[in-house]
PDB file of C-alpha atoms in Angstrom:
ATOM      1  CA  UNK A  95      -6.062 -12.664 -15.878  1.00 47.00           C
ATOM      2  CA  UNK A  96      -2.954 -14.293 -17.032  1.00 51.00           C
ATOM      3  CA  UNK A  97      -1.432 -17.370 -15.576  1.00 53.00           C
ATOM      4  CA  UNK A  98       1.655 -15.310 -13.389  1.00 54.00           C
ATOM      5  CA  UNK A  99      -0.717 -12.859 -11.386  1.00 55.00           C
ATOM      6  CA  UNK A 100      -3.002 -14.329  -8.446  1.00 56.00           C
ATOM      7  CA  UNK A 101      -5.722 -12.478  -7.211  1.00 50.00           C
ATOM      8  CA  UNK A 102      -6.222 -11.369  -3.610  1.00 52.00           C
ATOM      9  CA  UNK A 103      -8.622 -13.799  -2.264  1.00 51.00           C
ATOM     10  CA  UNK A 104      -9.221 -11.164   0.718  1.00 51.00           C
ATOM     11  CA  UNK A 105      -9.781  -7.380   0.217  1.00 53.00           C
ATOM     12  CA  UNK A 106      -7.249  -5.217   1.383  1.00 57.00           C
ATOM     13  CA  UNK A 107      -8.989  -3.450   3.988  1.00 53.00           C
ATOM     14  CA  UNK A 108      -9.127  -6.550   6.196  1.00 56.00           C
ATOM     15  CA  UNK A 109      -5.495  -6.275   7.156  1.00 56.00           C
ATOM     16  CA  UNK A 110      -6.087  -3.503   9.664  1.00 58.00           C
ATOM     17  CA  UNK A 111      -8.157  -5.864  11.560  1.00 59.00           C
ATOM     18  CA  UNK A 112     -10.672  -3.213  12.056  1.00 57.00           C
ATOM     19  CA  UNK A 113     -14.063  -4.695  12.716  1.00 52.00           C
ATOM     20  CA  UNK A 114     -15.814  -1.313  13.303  1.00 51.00           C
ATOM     21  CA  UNK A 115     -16.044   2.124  12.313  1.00 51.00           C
ATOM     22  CA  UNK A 116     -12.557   3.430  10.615  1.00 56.00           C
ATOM     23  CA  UNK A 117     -10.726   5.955  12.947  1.00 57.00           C
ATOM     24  CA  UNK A 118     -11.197  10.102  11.881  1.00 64.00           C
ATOM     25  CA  UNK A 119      -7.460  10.575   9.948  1.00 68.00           C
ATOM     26  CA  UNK A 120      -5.154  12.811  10.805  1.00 77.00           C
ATOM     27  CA  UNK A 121      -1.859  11.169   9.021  1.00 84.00           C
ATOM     28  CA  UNK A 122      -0.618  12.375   6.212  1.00 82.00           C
ATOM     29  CA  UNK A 123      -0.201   9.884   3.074  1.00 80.00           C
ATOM     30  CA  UNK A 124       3.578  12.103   3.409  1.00 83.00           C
ATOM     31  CA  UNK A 125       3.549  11.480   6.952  1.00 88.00           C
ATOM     32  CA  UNK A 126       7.023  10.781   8.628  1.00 91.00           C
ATOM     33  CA  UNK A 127       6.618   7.214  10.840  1.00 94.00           C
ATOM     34  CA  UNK A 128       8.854   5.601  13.337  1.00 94.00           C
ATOM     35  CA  UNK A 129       8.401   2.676  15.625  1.00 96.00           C
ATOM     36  CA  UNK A 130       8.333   4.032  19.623  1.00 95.00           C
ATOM     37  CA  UNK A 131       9.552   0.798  20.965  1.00 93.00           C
ATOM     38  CA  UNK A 132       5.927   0.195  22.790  1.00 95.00           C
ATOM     39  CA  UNK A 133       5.452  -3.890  22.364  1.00 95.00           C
ATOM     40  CA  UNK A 134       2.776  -5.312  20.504  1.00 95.00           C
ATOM     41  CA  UNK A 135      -0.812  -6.334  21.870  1.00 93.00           C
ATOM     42  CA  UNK A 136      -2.351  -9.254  21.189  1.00 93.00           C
ATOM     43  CA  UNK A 137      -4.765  -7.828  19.324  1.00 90.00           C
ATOM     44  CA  UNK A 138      -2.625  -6.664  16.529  1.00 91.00           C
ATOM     45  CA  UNK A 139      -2.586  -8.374  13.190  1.00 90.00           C
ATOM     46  CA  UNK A 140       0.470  -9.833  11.485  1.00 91.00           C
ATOM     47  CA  UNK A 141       0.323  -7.166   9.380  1.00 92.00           C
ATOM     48  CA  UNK A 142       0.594  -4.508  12.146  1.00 93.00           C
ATOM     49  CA  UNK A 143       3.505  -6.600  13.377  1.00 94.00           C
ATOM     50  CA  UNK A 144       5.376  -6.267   9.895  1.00 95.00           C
ATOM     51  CA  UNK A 145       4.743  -2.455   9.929  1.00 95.00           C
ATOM     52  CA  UNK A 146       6.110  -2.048  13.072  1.00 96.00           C
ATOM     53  CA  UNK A 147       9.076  -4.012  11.554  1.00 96.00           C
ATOM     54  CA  UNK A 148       9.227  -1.821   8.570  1.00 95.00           C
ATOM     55  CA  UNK A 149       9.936   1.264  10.594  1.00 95.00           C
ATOM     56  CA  UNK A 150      12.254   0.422  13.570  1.00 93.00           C
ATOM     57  CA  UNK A 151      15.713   1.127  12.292  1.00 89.00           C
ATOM     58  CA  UNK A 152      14.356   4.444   9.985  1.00 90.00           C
ATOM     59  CA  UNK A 153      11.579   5.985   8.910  1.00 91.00           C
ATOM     60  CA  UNK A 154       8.930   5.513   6.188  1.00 93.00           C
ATOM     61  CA  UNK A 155       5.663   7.244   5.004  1.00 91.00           C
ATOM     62  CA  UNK A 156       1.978   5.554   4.916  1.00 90.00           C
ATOM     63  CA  UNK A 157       2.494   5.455   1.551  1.00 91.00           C
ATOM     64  CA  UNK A 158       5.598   3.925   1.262  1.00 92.00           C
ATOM     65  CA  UNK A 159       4.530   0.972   3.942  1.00 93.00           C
ATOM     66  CA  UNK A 160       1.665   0.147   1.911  1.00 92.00           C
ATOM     67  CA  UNK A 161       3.586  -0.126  -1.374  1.00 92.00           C
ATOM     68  CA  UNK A 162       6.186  -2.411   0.510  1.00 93.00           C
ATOM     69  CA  UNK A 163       3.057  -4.796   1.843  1.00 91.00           C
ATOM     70  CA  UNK A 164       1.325  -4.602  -1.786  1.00 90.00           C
ATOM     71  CA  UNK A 165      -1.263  -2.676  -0.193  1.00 89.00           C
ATOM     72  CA  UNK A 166      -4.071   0.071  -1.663  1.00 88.00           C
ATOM     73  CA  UNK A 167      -2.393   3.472  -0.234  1.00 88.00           C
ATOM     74  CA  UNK A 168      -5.479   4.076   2.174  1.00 85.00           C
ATOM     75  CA  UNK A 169      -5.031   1.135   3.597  1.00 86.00           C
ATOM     76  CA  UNK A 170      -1.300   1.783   4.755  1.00 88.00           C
ATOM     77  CA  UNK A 171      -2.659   5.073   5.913  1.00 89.00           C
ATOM     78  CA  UNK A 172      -5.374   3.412   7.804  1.00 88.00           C
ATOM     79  CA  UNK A 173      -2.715   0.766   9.499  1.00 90.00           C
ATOM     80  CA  UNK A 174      -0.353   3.967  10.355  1.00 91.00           C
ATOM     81  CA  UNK A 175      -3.270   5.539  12.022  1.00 91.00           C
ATOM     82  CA  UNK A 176      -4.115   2.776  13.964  1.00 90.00           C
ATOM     83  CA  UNK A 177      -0.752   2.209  15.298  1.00 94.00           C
ATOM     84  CA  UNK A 178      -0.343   5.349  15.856  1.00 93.00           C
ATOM     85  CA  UNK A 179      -3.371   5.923  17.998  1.00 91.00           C
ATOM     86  CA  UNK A 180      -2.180   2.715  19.943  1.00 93.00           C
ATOM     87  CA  UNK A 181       0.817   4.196  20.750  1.00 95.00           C
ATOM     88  CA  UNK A 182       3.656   1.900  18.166  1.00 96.00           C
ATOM     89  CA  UNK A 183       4.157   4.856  16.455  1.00 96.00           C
ATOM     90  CA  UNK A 184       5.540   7.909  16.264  1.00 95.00           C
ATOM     91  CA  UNK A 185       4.280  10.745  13.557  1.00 93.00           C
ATOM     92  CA  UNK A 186       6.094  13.383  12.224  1.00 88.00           C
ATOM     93  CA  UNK A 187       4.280  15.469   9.751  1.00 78.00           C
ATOM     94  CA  UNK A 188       6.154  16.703   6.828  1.00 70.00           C
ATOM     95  CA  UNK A 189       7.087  20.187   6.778  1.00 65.00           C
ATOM     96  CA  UNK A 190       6.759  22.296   3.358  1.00 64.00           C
ATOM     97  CA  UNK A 191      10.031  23.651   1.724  1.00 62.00           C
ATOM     98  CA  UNK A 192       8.875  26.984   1.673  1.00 58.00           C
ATOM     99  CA  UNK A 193       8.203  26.522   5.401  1.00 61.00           C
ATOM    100  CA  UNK A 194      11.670  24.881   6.760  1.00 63.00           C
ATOM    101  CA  UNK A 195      14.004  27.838   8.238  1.00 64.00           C
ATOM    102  CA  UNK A 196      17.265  28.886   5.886  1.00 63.00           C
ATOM    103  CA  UNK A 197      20.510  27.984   7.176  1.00 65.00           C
ATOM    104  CA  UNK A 198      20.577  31.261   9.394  1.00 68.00           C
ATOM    105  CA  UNK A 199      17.295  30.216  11.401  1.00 70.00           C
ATOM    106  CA  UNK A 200      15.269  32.862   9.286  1.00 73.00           C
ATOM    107  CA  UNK A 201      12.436  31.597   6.941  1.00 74.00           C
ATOM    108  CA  UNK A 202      12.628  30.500   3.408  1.00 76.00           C
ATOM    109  CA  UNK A 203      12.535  33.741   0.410  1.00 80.00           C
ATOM    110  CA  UNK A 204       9.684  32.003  -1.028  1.00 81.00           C
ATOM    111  CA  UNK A 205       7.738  32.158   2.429  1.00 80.00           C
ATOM    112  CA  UNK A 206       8.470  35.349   3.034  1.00 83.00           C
ATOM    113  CA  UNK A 207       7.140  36.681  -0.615  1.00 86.00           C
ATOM    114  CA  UNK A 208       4.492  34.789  -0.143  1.00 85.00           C
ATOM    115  CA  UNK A 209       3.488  36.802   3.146  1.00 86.00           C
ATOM    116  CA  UNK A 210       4.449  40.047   1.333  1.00 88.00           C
ATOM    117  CA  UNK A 211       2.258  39.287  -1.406  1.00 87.00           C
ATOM    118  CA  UNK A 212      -0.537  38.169   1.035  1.00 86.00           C
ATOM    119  CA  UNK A 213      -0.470  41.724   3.421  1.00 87.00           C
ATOM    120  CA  UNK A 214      -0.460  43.434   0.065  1.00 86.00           C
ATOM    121  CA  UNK A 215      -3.384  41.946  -1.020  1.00 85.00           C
ATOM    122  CA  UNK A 216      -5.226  42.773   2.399  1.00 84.00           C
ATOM    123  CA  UNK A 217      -3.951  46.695   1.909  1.00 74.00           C
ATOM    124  CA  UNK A 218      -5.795  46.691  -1.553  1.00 67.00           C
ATOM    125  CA  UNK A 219      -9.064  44.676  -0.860  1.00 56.00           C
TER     126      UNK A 219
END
């Protein structure tokens, strides 16, 4: 290990605070997250507290929280869906380009060939 780098005397996961069973996901590691204004319990760790902080002038993914708190990915997902769940959060989940409308409203070429090609596979089959 060289002299510069110091090792993390705690693992990772303990910054969630989570004592018992990890909650069933439904985040996105591309998930869209903004703080809701809801105040902090007591409860919450000083990490959850510098998430929160992270996200309440913007936005930022689970993935890009955990890279700014030097955290394993799953762990910043883990921390979103927590705060989430309690309500600090907001979620938006990330919408494919093929799926976002054109500018007239209509969906995307790709989306639409990609039906096309789908019906026309059911027609042969």
């Amino acid at each position: 290990m060289s002299r510069g780098h110091q090792r993390r005397l705690l693992p990772a996961y303990l910054a969630t605070g989570a004592g018992g069973a990890p909650l069933p996901t439904t985040l996105d590691t591309l998930t869209a997250l903004r703080a809701s204004g809801l105040p902090l319990a007591a409860y919450h760790t000083p990490v959850h507290r510098r998430v929160v902080e992270l996200v309440t002038d913007g936005s930022l993914t689970a993935v890009e929280i955990a890279a700014y708190l030097g955290l394993p990915a799953s762990v910043g997902l883990m921390l979103a869906e927590q705060l989430v769940s309690d309500g600090l959060l907001k979620a938006s989940v990330p919408v494919p380009d093929a799926l976002a409308p054109s500018r007239a409203g209509r969906p995307s070429m790709q989306l639409m060939e990609e039906v096309l090609s789908g019906l026309q596979s059911l027609r042969v089959a």
